[in-house]
Short mmCIF file of C-alpha atoms in Angstrom, two decimals:
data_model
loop_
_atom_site.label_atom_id
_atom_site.label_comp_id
_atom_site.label_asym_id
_atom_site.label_seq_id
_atom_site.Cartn_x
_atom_site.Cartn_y
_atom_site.Cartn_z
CA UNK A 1 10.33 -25.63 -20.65
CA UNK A 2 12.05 -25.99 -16.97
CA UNK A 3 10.14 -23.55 -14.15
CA UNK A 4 12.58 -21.89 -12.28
CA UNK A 5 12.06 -21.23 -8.70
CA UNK A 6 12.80 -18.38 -6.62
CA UNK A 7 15.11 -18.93 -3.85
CA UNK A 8 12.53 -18.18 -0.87
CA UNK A 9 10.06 -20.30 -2.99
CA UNK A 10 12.41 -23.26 -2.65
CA UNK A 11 13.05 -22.43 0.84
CA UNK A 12 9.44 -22.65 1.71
CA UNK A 13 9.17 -26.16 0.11
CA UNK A 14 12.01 -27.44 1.31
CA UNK A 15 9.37 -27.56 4.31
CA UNK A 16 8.19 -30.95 2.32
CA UNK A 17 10.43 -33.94 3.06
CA UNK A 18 9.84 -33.19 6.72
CA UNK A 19 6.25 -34.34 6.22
CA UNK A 20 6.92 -37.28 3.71
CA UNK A 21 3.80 -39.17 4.45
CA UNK A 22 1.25 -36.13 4.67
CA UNK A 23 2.35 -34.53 1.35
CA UNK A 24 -0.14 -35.90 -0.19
CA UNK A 25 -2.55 -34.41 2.60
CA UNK A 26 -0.99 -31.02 1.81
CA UNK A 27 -1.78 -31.50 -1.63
CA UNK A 28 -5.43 -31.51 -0.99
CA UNK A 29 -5.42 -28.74 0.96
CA UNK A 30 -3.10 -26.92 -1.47
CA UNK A 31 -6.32 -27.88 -4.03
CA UNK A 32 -8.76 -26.64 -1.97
CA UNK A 33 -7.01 -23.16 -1.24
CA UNK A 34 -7.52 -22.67 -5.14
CA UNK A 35 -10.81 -24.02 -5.36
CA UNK A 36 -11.88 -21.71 -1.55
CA UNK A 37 -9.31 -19.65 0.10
CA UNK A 38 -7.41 -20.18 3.01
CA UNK A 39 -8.52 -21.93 6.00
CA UNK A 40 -6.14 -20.92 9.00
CA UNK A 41 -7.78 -23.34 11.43
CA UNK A 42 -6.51 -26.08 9.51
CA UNK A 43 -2.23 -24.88 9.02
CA UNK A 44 -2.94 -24.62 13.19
CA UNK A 45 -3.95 -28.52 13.46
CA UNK A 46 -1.76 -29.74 11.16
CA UNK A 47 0.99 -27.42 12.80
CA UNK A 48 0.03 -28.73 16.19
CA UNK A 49 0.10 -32.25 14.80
CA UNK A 50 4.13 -31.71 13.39
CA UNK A 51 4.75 -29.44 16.12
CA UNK A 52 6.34 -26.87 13.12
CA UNK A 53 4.90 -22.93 13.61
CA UNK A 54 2.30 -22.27 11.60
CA UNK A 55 3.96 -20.02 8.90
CA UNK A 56 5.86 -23.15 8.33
CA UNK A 57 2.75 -24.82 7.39
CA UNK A 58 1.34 -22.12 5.46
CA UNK A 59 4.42 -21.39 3.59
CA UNK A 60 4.87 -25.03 2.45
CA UNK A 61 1.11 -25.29 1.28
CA UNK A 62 1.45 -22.13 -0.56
CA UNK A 63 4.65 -23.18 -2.49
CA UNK A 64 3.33 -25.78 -3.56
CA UNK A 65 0.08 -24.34 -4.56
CA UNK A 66 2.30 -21.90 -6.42
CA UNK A 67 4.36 -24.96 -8.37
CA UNK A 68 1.00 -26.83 -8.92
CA UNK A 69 -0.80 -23.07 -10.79
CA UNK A 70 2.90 -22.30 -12.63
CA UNK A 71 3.00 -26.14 -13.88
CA UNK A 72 -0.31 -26.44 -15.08
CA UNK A 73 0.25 -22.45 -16.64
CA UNK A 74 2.46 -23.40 -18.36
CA UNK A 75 1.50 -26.75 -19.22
CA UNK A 76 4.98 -28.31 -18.85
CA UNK A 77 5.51 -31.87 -19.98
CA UNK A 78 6.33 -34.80 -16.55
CA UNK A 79 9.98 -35.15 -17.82
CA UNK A 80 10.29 -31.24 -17.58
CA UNK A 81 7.96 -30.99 -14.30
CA UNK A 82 10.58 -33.81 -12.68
CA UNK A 83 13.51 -31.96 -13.69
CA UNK A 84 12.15 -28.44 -12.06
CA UNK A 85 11.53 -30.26 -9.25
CA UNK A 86 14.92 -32.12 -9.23
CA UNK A 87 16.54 -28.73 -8.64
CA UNK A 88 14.96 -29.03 -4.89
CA UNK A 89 16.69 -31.54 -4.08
CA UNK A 90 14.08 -33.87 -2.64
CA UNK A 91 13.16 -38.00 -2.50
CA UNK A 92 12.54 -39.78 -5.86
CA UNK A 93 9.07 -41.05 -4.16
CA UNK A 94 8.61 -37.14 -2.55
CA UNK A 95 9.19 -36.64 -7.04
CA UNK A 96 6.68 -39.42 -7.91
CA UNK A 97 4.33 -37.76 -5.80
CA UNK A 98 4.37 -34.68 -6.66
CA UNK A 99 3.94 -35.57 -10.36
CA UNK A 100 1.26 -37.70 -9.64
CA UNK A 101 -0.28 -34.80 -7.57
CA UNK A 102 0.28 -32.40 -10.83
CA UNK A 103 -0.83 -35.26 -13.36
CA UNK A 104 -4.23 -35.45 -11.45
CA UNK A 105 -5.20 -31.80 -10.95
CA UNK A 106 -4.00 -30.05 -13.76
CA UNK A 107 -6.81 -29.88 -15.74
CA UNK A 108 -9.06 -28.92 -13.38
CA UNK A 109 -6.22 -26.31 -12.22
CA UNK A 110 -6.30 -24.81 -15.61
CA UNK A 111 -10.32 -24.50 -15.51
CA UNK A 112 -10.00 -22.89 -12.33
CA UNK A 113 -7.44 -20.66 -13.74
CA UNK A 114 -9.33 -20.11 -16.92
CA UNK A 115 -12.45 -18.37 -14.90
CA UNK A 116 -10.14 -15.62 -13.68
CA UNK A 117 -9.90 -12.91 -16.13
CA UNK A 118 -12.91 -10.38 -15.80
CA UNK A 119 -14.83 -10.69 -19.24
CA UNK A 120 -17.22 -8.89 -21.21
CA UNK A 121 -20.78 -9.28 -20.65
CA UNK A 122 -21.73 -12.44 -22.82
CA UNK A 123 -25.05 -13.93 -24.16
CA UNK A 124 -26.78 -15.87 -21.84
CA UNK A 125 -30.48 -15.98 -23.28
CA UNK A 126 -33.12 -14.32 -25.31
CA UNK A 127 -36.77 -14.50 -24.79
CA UNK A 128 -38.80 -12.91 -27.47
CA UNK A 129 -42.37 -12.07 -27.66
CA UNK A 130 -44.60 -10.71 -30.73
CA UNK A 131 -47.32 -8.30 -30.67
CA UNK A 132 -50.16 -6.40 -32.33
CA UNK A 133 -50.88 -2.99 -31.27
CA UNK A 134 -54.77 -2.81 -31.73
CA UNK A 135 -54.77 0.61 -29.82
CA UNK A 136 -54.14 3.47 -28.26
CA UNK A 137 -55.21 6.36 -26.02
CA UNK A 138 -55.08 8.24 -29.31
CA UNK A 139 -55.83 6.53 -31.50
CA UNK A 140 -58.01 3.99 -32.60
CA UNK A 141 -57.56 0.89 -35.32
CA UNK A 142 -54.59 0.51 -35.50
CA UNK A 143 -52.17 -2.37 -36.85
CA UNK A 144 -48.19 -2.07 -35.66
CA UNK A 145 -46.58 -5.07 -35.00
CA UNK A 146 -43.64 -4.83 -32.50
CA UNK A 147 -40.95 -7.63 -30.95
CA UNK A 148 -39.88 -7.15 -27.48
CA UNK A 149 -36.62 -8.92 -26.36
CA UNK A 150 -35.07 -9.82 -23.18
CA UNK A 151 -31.48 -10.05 -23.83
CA UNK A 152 -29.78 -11.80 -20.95
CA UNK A 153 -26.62 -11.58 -20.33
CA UNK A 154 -23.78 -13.29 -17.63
CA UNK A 155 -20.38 -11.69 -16.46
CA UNK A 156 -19.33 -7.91 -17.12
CA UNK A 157 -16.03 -8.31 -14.70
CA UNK A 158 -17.80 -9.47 -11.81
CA UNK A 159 -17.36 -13.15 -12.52
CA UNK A 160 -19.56 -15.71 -14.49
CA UNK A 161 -22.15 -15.77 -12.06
CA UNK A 162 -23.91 -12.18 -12.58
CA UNK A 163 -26.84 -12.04 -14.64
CA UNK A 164 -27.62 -8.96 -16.32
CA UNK A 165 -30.58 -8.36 -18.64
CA UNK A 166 -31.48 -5.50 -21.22
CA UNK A 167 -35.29 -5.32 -22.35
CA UNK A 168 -35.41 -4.02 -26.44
CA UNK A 169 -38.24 -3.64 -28.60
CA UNK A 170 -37.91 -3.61 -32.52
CA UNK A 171 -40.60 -3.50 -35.73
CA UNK A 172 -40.14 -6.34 -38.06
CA UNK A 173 -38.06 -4.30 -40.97
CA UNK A 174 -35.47 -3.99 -38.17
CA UNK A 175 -35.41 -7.07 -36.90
CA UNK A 176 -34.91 -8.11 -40.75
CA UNK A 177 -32.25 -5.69 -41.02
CA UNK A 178 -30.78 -7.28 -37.56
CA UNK A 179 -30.91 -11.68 -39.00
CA UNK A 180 -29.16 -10.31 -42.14
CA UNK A 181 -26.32 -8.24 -40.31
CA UNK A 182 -25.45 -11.47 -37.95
CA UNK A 183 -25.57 -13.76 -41.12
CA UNK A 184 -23.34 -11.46 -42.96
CA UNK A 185 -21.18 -11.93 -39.82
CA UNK A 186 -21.43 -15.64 -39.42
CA UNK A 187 -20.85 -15.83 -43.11
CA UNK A 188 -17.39 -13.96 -42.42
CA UNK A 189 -16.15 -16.52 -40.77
CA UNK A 190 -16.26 -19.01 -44.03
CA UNK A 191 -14.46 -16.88 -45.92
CA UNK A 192 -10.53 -17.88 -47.25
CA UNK A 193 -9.06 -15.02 -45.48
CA UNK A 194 -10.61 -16.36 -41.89
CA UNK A 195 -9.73 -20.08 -43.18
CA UNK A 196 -5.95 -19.30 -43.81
CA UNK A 197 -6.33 -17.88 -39.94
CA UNK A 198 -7.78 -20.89 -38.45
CA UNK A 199 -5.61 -22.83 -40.17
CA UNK A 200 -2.32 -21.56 -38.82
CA UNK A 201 -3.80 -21.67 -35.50
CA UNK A 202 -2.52 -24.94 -33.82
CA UNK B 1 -34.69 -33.00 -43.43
CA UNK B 2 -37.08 -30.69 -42.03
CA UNK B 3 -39.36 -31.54 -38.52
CA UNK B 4 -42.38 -30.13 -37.42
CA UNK B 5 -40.74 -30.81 -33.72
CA UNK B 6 -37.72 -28.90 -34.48
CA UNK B 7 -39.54 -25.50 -36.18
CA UNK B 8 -39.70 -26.79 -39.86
CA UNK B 9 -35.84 -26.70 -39.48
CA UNK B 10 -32.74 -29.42 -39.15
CA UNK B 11 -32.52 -31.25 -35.88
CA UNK B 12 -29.43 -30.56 -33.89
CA UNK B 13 -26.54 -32.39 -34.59
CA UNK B 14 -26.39 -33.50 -30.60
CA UNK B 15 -30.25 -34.48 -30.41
CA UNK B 16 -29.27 -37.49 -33.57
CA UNK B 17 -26.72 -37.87 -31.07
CA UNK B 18 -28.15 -38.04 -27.86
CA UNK B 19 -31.30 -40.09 -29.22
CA UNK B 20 -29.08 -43.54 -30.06
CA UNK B 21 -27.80 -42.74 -25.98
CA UNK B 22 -32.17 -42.79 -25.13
CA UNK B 23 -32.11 -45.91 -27.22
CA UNK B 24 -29.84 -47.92 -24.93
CA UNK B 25 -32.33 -48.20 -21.87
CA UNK B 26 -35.20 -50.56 -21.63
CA UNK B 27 -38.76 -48.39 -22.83
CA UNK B 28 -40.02 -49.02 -19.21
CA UNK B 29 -37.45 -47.00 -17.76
CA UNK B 30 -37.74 -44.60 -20.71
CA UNK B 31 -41.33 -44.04 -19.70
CA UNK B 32 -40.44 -43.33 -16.09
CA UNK B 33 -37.81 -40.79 -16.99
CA UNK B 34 -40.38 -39.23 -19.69
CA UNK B 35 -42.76 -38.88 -16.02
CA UNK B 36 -39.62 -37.30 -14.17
CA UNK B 37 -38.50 -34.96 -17.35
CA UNK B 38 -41.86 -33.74 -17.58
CA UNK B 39 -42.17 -32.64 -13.68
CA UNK B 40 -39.30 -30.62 -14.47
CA UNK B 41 -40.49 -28.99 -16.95
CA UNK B 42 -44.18 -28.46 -15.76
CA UNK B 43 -42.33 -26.78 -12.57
CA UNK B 44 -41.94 -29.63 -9.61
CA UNK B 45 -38.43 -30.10 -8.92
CA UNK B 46 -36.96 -33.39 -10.19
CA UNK B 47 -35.73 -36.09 -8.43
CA UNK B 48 -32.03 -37.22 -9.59
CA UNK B 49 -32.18 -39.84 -7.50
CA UNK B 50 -34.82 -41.93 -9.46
CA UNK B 51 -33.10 -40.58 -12.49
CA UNK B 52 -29.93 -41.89 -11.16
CA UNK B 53 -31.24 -45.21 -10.05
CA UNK B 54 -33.19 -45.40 -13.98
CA UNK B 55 -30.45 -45.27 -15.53
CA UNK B 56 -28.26 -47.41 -13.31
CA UNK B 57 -28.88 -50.39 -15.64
CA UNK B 58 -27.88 -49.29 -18.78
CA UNK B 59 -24.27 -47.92 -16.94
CA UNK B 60 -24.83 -44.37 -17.70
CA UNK B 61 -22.33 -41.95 -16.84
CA UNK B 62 -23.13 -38.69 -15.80
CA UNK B 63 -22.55 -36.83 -19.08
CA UNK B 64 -25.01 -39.48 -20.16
CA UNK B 65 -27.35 -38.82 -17.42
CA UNK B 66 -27.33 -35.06 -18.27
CA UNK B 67 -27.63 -35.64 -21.96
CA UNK B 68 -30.92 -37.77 -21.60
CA UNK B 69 -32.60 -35.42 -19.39
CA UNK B 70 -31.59 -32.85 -21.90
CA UNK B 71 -32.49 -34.28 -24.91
CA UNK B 72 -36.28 -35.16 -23.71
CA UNK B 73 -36.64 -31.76 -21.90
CA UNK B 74 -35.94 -30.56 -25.86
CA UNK B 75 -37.97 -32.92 -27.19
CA UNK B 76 -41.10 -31.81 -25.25
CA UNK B 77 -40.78 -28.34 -24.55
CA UNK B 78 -40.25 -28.25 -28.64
CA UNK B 79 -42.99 -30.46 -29.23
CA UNK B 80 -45.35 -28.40 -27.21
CA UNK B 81 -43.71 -24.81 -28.42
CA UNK B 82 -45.12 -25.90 -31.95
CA UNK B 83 -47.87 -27.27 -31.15
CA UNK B 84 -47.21 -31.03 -32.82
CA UNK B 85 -49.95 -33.89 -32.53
CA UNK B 86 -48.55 -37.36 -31.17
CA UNK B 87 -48.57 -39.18 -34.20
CA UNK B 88 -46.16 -37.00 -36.45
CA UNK B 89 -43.71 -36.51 -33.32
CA UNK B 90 -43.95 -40.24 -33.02
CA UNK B 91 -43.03 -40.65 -36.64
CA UNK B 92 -40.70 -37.96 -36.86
CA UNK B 93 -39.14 -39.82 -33.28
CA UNK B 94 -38.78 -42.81 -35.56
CA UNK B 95 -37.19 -41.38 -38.94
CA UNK B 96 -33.99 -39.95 -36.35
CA UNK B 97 -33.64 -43.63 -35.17
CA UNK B 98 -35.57 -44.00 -31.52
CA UNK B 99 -37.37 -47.68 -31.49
CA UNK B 100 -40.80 -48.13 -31.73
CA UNK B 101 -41.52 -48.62 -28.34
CA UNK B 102 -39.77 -46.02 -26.82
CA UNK B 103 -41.90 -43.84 -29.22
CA UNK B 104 -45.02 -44.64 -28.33
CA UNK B 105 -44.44 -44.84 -24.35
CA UNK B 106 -42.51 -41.25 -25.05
CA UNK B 107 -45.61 -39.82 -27.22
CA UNK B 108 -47.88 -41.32 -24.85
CA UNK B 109 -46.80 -39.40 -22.04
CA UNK B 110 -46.72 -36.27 -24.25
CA UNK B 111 -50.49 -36.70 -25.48
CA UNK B 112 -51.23 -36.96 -21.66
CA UNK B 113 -49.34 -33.53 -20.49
CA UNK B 114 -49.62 -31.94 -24.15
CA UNK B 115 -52.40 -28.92 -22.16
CA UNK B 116 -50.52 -28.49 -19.14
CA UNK B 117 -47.10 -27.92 -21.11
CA UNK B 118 -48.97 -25.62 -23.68
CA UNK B 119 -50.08 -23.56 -20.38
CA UNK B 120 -47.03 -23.78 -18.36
CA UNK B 121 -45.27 -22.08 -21.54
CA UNK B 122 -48.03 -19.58 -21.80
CA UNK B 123 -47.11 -18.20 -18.51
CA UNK B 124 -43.43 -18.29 -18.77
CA UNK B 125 -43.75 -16.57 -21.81
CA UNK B 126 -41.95 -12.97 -21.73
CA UNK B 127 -43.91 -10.31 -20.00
CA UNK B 128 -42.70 -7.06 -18.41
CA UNK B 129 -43.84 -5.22 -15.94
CA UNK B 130 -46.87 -7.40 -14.66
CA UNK B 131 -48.99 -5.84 -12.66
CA UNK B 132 -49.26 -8.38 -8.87
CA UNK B 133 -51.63 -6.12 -6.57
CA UNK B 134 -54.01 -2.88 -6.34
CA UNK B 135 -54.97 -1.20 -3.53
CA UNK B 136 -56.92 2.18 -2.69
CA UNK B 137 -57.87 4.19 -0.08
CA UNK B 138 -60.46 7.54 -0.24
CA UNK B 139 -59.38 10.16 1.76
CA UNK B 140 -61.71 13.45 2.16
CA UNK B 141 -59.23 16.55 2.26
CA UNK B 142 -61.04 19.02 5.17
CA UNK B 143 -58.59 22.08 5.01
CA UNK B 144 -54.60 22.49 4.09
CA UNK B 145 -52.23 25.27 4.90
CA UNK B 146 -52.89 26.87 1.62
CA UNK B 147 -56.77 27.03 1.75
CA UNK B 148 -59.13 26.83 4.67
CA UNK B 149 -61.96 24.45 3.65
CA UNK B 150 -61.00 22.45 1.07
CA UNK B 151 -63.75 19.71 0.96
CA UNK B 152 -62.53 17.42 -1.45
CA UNK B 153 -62.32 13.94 -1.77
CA UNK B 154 -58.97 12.55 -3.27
CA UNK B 155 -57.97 8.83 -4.20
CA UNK B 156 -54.80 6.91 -3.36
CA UNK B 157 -53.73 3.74 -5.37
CA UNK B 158 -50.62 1.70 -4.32
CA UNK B 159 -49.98 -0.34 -7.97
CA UNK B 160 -47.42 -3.26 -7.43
CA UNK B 161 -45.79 -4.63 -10.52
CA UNK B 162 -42.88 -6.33 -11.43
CA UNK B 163 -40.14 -3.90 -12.65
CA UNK B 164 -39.71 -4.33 -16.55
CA UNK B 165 -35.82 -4.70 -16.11
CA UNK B 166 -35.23 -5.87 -12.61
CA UNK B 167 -38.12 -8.38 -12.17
CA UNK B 168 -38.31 -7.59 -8.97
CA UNK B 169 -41.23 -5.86 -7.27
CA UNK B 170 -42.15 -2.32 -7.65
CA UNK B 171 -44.32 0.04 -5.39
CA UNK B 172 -46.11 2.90 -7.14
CA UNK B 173 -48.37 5.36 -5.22
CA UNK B 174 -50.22 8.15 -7.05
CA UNK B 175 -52.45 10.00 -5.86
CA UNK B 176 -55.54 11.50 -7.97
CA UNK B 177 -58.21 14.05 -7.34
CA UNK B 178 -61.90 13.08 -8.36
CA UNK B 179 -62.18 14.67 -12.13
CA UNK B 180 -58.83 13.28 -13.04
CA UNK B 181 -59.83 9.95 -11.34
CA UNK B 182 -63.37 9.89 -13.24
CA UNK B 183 -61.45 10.71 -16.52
CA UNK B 184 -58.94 7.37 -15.44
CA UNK B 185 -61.62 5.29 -14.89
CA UNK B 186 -63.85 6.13 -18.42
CA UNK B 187 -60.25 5.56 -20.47
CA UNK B 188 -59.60 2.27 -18.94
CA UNK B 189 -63.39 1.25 -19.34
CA UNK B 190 -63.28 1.84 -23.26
CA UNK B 191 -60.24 0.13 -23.46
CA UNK B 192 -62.09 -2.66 -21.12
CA UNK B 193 -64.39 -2.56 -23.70
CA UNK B 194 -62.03 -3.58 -26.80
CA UNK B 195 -59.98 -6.19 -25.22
CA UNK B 196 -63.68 -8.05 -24.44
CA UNK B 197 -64.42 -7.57 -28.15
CA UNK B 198 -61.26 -10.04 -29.01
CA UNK B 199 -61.90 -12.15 -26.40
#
């Protein structure tokens, strides 16, 4: 599928054949926007450096931050990606470069890209221990066996780096009750109707 | 197949795996990333430069460096979790395809750190709520603006523990009168009492 770019889009990269040799420059700093944000001391150097104003700058790297995140979105073949790009009217090495540029990062552009949805909490770890309870205050001789569970778990919409953790304790009948509900579930996934599903999944 | 290592149950597909990737370095080096795996795992920090350098030889990449530490750090921390003697991990090492002497340098380290594992586990082990520091302090109550001589002593106890769902640490002051103190301190004695029984 071609991309199709906005007018002021293409306006802001047709900032790019002014800098021929440093595109490749702006390409690394288009890479680390995604990775960390802006950095406005560094659209003033390379401003000063060109002698362009710095919303030149800024425009250009974010245009082509914006064609590297909508390529690699879409994950659009190098014959398509040349012919978006054709429509700016640049070089053939300004093309070469740029597809080289896309060929190299999109990958990790589409990890990057991956990691931004919030999510659901998910399983991070379980730690388990098994008791006897000999005792009480109340009463005395006694036998109950109990499981208490750390459930730990990472995300909830804040990103995958929060850790969250629920403490649980069960007697061994539920626990049972719990290893034969998951199997059942596991065991749903084997079944023809989940198959057929899989299968027409490319 | 079933291994005492593994839990009496299958080893992972990615431990087969990762044990013909163990297989490719000299048993030397093996032996010196056994001593750096186990330092990780018995809580010093571990130094990827050796690990780096160990594996330098055998042109590991770094998926392969990742895998090796990974696959030992199983291999003891499973070893010690269920409790397996030297000489059926060493034959159950051999039956998934490590050579000999790999085995034996790799069960010979184990043998030597097989206590201090079993202990460092013991204390990771789940616990909630454990209880760091006590203090108290006897105050003697002379008079309040309820009653004019009071004349009674009264105890205060700052408890710190570790909060059972942060893990972080908790204050707790209470303070109790004398009776309710004395009945405290005969409740915790008798259960004293029973947990030196099972000792």
């Amino acid at each position: 599928m071609l991309l199709v770019l906005s007018e002021e889009h293409k306006e802001h990269l047709a900032f790019l054949p002014q800098v021929d040799a440093a595109v490749g420059e702006f390409g690394r700093i288009a890479l680390e926007f995604l990775r960390r944000g802006t950095n406005p001391k560094i659209y003033e150097g390379a401003a000063r450096k060109l002698c362009v104003p710095v919303e030149m700058v800024q425009h250009g790297v974010e245009g082509l931050m914006f064609l590297m995140t909508e390529s690699s979105k879409h994950m659009i073949s190098e014959v398509d990606f040349l012919d978006s790009v054709l429509v700016l009217g640049f070089g053939e090495e300004l093309n070469q470069t740029l597809l080289q540029l896309y060929l190299q990062h999109h990958s990790q552009i589409r990890s990057i890209l991956s990691q931004l949805p919030s999510n659901l909490p998910a399983y991070h770890n379980l730690e388990w221990r098994l008791d006897v309870q000999l005792a009480s205050r109340a009463v005395r001789q006694q036998v109950v066996p109990m499981l208490t569970l750390r459930l730990l778990l990472t995300g909830g919409g804040n990103g995958g780096n929060d850790r969250s953790g629920r403490v649980l304790q069960t007697d061994p009948s539920t626990l049972l009750h719990l290893i034969s509900t998951l199997e059942a579930a596991l065991a749903a996934m084997k079944t023809s109707h989940a198959r057929r599903i899989f299968r027409n999944i490319k | 197949m079933r291994f005492r290592f593994c839990g009496d149950l299958d080893c992972p597909d990615w431990v087969l795996a990762e044990i013909s990737t163990l297989a490719k370095i000299s048993s030397v080096k093996m032996k010196l990333l056994c001593a750096q795996v186990l330092k990780d795992l018995l809580g010093d920090d571990i130094d990827y430069d050796k690990v780096t350098k160990l594996t330098a030889d055998a042109k590991f990449e770094s998926g392969d460096i990742k895998a090796s530490v990974a696959v030992l750090s199983f291999i003891f921390s499973s070893a010690a979790k269920h409790d397996v003697d030297s000489e059926s991990l060493s034959s159950e090492l051999q039956q998934l395809g490590l050579p000999k002497e790999h085995t034996t340098g790799l069960c010979k380290s184990y043998e030597d750190k097989h206590s201090a594992l079993q202990g460092k586990l013991r204390e990771t082990s789940l616990r909630l709520g454990r209880l760091e520091a006590v203090s108290w302090r006897i105050d003697y109550t002379l008079s309040s603006s309820e009653l004019k001589e009071v004349n009674e002593p009264l105890i205060q106890l700052k408890l710190q523990a570790q909060g059972a769902e942060s893990g972080s640490t908790e204050t707790t002051v209470v303070s109790v009168s004398a009776n309710k103190f004395r009945v405290l301190l005969a409740e915790l004695k008798q259960a004293q009492a029973r947990m030196n029984a099972l000792q």
